[in-house]
mmCIF file of C-alpha atoms and ligand atoms in Angstrom:
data_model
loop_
_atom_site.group_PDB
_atom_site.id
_atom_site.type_symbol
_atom_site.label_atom_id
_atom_site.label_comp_id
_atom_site.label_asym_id
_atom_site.label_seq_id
_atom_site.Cartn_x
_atom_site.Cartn_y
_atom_site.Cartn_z
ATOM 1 C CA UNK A 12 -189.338 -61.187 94.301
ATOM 2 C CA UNK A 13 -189.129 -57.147 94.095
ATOM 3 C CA UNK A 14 -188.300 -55.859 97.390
ATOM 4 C CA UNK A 15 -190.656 -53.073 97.608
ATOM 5 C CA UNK A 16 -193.966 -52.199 96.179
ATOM 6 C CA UNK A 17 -192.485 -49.049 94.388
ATOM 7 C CA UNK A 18 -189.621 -50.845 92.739
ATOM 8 C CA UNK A 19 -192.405 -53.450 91.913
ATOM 9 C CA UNK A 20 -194.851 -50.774 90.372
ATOM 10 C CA UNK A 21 -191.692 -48.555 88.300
ATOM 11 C CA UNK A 22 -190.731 -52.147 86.796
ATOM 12 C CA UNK A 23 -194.029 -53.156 85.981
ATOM 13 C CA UNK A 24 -194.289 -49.352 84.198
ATOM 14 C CA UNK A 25 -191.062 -50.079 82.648
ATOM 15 C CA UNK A 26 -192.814 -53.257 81.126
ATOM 16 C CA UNK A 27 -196.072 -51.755 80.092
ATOM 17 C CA UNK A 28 -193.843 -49.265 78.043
ATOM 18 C CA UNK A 29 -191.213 -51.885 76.120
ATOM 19 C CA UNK A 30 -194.214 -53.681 74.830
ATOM 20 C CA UNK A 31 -195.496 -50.456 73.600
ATOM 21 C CA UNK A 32 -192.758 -49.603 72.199
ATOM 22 C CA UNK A 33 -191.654 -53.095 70.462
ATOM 23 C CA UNK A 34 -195.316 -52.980 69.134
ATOM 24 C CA UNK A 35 -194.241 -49.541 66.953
ATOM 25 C CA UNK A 36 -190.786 -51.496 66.076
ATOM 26 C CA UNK A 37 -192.403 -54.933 64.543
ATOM 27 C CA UNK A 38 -194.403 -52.661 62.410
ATOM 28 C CA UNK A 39 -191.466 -50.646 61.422
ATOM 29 C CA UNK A 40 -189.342 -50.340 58.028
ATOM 30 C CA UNK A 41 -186.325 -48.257 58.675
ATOM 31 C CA UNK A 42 -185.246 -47.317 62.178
ATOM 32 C CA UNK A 43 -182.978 -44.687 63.455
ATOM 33 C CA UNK A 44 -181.840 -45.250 66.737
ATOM 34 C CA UNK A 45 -179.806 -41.869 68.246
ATOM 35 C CA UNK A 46 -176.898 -42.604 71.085
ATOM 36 C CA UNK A 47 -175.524 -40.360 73.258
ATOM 37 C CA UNK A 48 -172.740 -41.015 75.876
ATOM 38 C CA UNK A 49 -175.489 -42.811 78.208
ATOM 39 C CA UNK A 50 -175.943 -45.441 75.845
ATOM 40 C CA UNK A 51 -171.324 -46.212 76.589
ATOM 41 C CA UNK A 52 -172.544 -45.576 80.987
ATOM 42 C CA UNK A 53 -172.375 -48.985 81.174
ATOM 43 C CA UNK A 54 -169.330 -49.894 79.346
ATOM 44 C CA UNK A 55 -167.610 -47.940 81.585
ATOM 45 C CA UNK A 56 -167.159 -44.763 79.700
ATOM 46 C CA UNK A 57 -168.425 -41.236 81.809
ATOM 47 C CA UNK A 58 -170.990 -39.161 79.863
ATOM 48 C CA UNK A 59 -170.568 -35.057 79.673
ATOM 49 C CA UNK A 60 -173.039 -33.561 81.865
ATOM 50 C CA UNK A 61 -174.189 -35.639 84.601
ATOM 51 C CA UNK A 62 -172.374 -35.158 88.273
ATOM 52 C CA UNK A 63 -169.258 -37.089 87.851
ATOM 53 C CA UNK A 64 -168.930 -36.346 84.066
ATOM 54 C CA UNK A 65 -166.291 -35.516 81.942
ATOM 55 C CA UNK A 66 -167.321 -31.759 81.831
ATOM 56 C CA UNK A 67 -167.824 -31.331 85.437
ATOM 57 C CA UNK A 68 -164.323 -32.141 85.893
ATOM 58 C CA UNK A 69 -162.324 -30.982 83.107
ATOM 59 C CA UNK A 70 -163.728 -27.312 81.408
ATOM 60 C CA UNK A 71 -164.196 -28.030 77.917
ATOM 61 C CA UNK A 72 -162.741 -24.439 76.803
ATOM 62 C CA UNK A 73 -159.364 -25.970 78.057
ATOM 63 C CA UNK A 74 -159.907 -29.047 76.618
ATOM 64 C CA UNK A 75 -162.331 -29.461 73.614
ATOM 65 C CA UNK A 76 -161.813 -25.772 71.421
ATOM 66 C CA UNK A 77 -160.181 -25.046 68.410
ATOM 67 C CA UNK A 78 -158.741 -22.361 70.402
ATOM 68 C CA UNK A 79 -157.574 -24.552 72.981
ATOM 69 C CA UNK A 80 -155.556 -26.274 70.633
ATOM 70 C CA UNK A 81 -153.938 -23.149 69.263
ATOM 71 C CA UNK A 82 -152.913 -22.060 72.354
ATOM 72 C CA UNK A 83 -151.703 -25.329 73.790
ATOM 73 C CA UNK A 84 -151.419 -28.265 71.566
ATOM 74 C CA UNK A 85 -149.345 -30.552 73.687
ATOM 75 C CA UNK A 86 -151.804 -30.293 76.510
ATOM 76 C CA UNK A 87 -155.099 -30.846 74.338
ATOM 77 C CA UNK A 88 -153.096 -33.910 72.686
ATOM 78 C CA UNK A 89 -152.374 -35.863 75.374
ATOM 79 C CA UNK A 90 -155.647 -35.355 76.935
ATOM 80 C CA UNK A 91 -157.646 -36.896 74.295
ATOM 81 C CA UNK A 92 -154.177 -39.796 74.710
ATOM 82 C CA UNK A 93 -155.234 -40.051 78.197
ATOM 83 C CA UNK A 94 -159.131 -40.395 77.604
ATOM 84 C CA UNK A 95 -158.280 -43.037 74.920
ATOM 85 C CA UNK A 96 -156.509 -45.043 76.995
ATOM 86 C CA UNK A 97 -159.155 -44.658 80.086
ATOM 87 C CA UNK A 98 -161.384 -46.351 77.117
ATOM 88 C CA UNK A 99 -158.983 -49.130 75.930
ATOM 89 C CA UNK A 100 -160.507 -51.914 78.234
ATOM 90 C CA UNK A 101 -164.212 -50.406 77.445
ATOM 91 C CA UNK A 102 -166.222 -53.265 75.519
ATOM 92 C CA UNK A 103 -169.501 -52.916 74.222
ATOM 93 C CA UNK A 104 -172.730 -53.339 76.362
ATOM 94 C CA UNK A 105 -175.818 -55.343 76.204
ATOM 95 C CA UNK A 106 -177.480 -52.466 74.805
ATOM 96 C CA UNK A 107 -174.952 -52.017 71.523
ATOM 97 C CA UNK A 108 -174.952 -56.055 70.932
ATOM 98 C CA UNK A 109 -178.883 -55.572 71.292
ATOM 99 C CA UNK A 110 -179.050 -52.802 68.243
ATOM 100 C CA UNK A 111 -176.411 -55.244 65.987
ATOM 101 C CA UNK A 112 -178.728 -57.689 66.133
ATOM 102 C CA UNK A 113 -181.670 -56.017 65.655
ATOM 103 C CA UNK A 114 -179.871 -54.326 62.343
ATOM 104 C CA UNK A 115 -179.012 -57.542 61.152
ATOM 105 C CA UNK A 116 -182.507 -58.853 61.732
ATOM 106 C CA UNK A 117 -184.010 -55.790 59.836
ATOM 107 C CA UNK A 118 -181.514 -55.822 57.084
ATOM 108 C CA UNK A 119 -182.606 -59.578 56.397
ATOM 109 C CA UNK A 120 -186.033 -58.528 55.754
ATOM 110 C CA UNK A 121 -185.310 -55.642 54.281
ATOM 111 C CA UNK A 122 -185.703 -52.792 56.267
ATOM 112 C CA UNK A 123 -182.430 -50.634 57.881
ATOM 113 C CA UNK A 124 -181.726 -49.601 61.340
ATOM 114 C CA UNK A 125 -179.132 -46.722 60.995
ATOM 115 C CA UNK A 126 -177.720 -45.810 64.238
ATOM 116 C CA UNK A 127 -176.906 -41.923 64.748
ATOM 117 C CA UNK A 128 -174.013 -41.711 67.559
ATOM 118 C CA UNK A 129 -172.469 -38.657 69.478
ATOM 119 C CA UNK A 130 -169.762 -41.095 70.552
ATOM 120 C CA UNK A 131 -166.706 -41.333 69.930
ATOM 121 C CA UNK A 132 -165.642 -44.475 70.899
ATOM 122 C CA UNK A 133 -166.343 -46.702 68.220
ATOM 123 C CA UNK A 134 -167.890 -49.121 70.926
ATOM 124 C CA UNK A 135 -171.202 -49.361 67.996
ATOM 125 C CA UNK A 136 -168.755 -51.115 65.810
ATOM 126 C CA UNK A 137 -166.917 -53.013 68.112
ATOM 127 C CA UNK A 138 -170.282 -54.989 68.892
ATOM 128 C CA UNK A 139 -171.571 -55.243 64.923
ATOM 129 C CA UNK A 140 -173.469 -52.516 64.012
ATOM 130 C CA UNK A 141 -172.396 -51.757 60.502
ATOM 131 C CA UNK A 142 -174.689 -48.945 59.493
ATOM 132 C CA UNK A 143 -172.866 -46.114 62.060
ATOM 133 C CA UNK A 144 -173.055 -42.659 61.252
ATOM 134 C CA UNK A 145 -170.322 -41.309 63.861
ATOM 135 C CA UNK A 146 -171.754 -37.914 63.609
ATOM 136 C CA UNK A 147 -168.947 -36.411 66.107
ATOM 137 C CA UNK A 148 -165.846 -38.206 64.774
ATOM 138 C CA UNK A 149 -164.040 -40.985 66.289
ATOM 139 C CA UNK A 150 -161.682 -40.410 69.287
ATOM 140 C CA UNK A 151 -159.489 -43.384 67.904
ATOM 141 C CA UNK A 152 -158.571 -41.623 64.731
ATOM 142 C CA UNK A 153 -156.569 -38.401 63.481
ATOM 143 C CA UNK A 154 -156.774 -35.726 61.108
ATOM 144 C CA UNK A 155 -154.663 -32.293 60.428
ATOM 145 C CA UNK A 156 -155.275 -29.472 62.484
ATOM 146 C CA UNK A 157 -153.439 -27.281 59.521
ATOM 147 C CA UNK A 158 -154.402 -29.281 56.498
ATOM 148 C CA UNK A 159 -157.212 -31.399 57.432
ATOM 149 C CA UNK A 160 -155.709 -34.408 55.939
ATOM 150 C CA UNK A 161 -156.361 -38.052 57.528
ATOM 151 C CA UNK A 162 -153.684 -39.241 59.863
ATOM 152 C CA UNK A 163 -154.701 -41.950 60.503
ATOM 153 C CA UNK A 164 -155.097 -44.244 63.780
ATOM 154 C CA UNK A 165 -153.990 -42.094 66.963
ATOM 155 C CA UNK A 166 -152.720 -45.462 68.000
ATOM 156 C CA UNK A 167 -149.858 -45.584 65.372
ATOM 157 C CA UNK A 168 -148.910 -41.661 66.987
ATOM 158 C CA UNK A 169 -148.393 -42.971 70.311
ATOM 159 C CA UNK A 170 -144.740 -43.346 70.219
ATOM 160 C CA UNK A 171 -143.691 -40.334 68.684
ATOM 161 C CA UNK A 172 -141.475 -37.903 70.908
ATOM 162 C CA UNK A 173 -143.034 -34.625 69.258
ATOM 163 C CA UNK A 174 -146.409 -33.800 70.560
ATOM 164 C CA UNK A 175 -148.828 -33.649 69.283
ATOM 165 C CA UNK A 176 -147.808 -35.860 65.720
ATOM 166 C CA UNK A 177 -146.904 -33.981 62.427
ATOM 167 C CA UNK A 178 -148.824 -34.492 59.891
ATOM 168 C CA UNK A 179 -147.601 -36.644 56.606
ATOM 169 C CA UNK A 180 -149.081 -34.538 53.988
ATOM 170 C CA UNK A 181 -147.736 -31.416 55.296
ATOM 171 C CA UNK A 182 -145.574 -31.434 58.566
ATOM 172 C CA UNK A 183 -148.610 -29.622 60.309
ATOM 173 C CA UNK A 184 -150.007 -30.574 64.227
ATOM 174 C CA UNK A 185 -152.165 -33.689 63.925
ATOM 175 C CA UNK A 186 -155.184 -33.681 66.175
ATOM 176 C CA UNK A 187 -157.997 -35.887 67.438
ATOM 177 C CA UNK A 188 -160.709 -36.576 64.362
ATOM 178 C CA UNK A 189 -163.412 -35.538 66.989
ATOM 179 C CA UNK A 190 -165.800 -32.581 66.684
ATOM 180 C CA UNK A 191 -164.932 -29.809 69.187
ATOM 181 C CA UNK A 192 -166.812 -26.853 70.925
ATOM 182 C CA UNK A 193 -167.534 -24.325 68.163
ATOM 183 C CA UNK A 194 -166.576 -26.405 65.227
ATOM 184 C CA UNK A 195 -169.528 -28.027 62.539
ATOM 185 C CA UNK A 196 -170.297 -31.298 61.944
ATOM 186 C CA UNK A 197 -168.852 -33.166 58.932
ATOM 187 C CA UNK A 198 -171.252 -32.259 56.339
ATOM 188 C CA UNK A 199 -171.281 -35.567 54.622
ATOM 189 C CA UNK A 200 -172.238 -37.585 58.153
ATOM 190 C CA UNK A 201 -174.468 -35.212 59.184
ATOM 191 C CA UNK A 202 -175.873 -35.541 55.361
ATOM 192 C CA UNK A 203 -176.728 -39.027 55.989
ATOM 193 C CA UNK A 204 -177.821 -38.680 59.284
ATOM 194 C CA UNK A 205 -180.710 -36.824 58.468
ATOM 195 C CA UNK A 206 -181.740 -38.387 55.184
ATOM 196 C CA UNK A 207 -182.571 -41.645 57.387
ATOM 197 C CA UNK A 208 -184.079 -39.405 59.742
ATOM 198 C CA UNK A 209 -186.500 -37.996 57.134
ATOM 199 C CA UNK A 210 -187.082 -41.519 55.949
ATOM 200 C CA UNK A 211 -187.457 -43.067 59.309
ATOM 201 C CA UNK A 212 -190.849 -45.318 60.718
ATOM 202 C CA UNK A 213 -189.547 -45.160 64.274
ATOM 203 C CA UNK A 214 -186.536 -43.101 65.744
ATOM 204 C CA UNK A 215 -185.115 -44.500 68.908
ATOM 205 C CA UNK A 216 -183.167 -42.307 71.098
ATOM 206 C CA UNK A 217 -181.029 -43.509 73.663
ATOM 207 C CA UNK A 218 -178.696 -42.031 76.524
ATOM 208 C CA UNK A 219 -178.865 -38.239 75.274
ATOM 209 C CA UNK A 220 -179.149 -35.248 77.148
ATOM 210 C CA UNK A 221 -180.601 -33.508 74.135
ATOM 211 C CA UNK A 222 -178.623 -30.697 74.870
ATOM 212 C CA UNK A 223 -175.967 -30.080 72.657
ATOM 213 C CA UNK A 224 -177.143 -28.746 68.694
ATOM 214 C CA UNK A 225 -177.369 -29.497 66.601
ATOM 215 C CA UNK A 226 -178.011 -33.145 67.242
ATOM 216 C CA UNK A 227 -180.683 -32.129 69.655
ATOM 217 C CA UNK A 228 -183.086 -31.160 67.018
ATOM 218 C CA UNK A 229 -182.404 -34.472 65.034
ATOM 219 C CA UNK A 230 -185.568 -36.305 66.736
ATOM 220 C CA UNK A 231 -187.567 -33.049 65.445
ATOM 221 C CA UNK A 232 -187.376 -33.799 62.184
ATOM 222 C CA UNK A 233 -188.655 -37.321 62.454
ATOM 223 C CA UNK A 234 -191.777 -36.180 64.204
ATOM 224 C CA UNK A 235 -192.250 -33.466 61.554
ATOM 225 C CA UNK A 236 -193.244 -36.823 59.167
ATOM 226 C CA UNK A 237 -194.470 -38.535 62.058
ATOM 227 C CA UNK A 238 -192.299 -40.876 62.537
ATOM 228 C CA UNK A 239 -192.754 -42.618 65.991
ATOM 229 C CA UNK A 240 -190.689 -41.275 69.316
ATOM 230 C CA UNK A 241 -189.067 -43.462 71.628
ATOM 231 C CA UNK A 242 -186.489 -42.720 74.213
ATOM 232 C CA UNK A 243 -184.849 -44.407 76.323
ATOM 233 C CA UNK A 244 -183.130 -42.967 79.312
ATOM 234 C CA UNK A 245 -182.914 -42.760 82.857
ATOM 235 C CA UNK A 246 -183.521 -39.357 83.473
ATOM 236 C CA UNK A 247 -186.120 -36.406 81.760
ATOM 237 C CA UNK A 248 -184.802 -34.841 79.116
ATOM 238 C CA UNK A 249 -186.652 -32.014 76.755
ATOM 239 C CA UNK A 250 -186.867 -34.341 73.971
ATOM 240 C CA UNK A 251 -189.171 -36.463 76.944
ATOM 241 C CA UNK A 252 -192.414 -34.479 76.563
ATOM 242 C CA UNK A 253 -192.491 -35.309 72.664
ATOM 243 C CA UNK A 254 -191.655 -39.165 73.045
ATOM 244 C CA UNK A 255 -194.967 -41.342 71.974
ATOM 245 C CA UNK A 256 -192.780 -44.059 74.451
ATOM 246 C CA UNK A 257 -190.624 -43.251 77.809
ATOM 247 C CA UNK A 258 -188.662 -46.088 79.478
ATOM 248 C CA UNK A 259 -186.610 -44.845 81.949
ATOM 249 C CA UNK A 260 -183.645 -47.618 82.267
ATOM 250 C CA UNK A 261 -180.301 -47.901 81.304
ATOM 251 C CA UNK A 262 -179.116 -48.644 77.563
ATOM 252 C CA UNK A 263 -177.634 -51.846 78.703
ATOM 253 C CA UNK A 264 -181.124 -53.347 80.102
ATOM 254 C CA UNK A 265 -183.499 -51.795 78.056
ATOM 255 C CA UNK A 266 -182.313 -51.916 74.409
ATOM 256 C CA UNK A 267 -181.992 -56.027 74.779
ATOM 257 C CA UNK A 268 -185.456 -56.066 76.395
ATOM 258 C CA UNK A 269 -186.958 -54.111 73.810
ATOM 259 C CA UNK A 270 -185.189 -56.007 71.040
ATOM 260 C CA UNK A 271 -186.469 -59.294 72.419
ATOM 261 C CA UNK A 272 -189.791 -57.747 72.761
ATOM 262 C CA UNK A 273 -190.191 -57.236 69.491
ATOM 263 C CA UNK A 274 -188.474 -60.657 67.962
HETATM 264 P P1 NAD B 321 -174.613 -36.094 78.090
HETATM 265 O O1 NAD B 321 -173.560 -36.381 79.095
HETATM 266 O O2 NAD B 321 -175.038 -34.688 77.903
HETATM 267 O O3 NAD B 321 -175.941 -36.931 78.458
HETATM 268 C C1 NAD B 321 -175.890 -38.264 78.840
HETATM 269 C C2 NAD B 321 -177.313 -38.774 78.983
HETATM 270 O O4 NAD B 321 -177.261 -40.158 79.218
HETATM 271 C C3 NAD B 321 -178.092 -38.163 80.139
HETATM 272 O O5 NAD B 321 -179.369 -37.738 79.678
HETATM 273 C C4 NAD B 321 -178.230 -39.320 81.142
HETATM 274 O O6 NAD B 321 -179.456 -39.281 81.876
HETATM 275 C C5 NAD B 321 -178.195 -40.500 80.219
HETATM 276 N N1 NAD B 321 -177.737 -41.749 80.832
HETATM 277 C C6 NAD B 321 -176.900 -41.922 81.899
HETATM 278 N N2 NAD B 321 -176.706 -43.233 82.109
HETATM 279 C C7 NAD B 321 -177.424 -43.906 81.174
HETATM 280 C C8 NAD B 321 -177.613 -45.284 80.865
HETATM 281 N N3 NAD B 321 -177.007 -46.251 81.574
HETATM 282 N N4 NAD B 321 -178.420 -45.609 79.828
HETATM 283 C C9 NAD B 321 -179.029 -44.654 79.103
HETATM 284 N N5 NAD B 321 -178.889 -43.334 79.348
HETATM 285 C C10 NAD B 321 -178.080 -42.974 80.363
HETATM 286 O O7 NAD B 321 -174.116 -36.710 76.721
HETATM 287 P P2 NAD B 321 -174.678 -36.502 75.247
HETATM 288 O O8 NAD B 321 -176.157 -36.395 75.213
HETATM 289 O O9 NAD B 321 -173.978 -37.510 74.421
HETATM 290 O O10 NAD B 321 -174.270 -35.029 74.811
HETATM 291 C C11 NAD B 321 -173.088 -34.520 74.924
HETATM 292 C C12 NAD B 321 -172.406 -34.538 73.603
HETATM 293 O O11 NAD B 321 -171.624 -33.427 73.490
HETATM 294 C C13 NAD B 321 -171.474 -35.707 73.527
HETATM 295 O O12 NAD B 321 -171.981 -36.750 72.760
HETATM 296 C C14 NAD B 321 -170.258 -35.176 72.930
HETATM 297 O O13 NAD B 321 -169.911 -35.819 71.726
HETATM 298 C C15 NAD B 321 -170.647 -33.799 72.638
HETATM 299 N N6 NAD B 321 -169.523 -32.972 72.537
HETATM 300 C C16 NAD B 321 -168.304 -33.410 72.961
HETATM 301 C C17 NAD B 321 -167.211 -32.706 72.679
HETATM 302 C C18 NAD B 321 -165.854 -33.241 73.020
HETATM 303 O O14 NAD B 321 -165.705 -34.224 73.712
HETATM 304 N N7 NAD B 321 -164.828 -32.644 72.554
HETATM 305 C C19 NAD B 321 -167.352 -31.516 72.043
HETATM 306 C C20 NAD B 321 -168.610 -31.081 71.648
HETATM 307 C C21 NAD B 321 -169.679 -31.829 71.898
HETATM 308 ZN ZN1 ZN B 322 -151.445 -31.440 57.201
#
């Protein structure tokens, strides 16, 4: 029993709005479901720009820049060390074993869920999703700062006395394989981001602010073929007033509800 009548009236809403929504997903082909760092809350993981988030602690200018790196390498390094190991114990949620299953359930009737994800850490993997398009690099692996080269896990670094790593190929500063302030996306995951966007029934967005481009505007180009909105997320967001379906819950309760809903 629901202790109070609003609690009992915003779950019941909750309800009336996962049914809706599971009723556009059983009719749907290919699904693109968009994660941003709400969808990791409950694994453990802080998002950007809520109170308590990474960026209302640490200034991304110091932090997350190209030029941040130029000026202080060692310091950017083992910041992004530090943040990997406050992840190490993270497991996937409810919500990412939800979307696995749901991908494998679509890919044995032939459709495709293709999940989009801001994240970096991997978590989408970790719980089975195979079809990942990690559209702002991976926090667990390393590339050149100087010759772009792969270099491989930043696991295999963490011993090394000179910080941050050299790289292999050319003895330049290895850095994070994440996307930083400033920098563009890798054209080739961005590439196949949006061609399942532009072929997508339904587009499910999860746990993003919507604030940061140009992932933002990704959900835009699904409703420009009509392609049905939903998002999930506790809190408005500007991609809200375009959404055909609203629940406002966490990743980690709604995503299973919604793919039982629609079993
Ligand atoms: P965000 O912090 O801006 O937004 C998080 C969203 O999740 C919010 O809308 C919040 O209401 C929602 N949320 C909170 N708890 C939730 C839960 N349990 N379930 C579902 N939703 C929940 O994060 P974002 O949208 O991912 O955008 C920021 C992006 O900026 C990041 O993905 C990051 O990759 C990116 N960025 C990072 C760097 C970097 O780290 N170097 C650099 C550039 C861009
Ligand atoms: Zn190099």
């Amino acid at each position: 029993m629901l202790p109070n009548p609003s609690l009992r009236s915003a779950v019941a809403t909750e309800n009336v709005q996962i049914t809706a929504a599971a009723g556009a997903l059983v009719l749907a082909r290919r699904v693109v479901v968009l994660t941003g760092a709400g969808m990791s809350a409950e694994s453990g993981i802080p998002t950007f720009r809520d109170a308590g988030g990474i960026w209302s602690m640490f200034d991304p200018d110091e932090f997350a820049t190209p030029r941040a790196f130029e000026r202080d390498a060692g310091k950017v390094w083992r910041w992004y060390a530090e943040r990997r190991r406050s992840m190490a114990g993270a497991r996937p949620n409810a919500g990412h074993v939800a979307l696995a299953a749901l991908e494998a359930r679509f890919a044995a009737r032939g459709g495709s869920v293709t999940v989009v994800t801001q994240n970096i850490d991997g978590l989408h993997r970790a719980a089975g999703s195979r079809n990942v398009v990690a559209v702002h690099g991976d926090i667990h692996r390393t590339r050149c700062f100087d010759c772009r080269a792969d270099g491989g896990e930043a696991g295999a670094h963490d011993a090394s006395t000179v910080v941050p790593p050299r790289c292999p190929a050319c003895g330049g500063r290895l850095r994070p394989d994440v996307v930083w302030f400033g920098e563009a996306l890798p054209m080739a995951a961005v590439g196949r981001a949006l061609r399942a966007i532009r072929a997508c029934d339904v587009l499910v967005s999860v746990g993003t602010s919507g604030e940061v481009e140009p992932v933002a505007s990704f959900p835009l180009r699904a409703l420009e073929h009509r392609a049905v909105l939903i998002e999930i997320n506790p809190a408005p967001t500007p991609l809200s007033a375009h959404a055909d379906h609203v629940v406002r819950a966490g990743a980690a309760t709604a995503l299973p509800a919604l793919v039982e809903a629609c079993a």
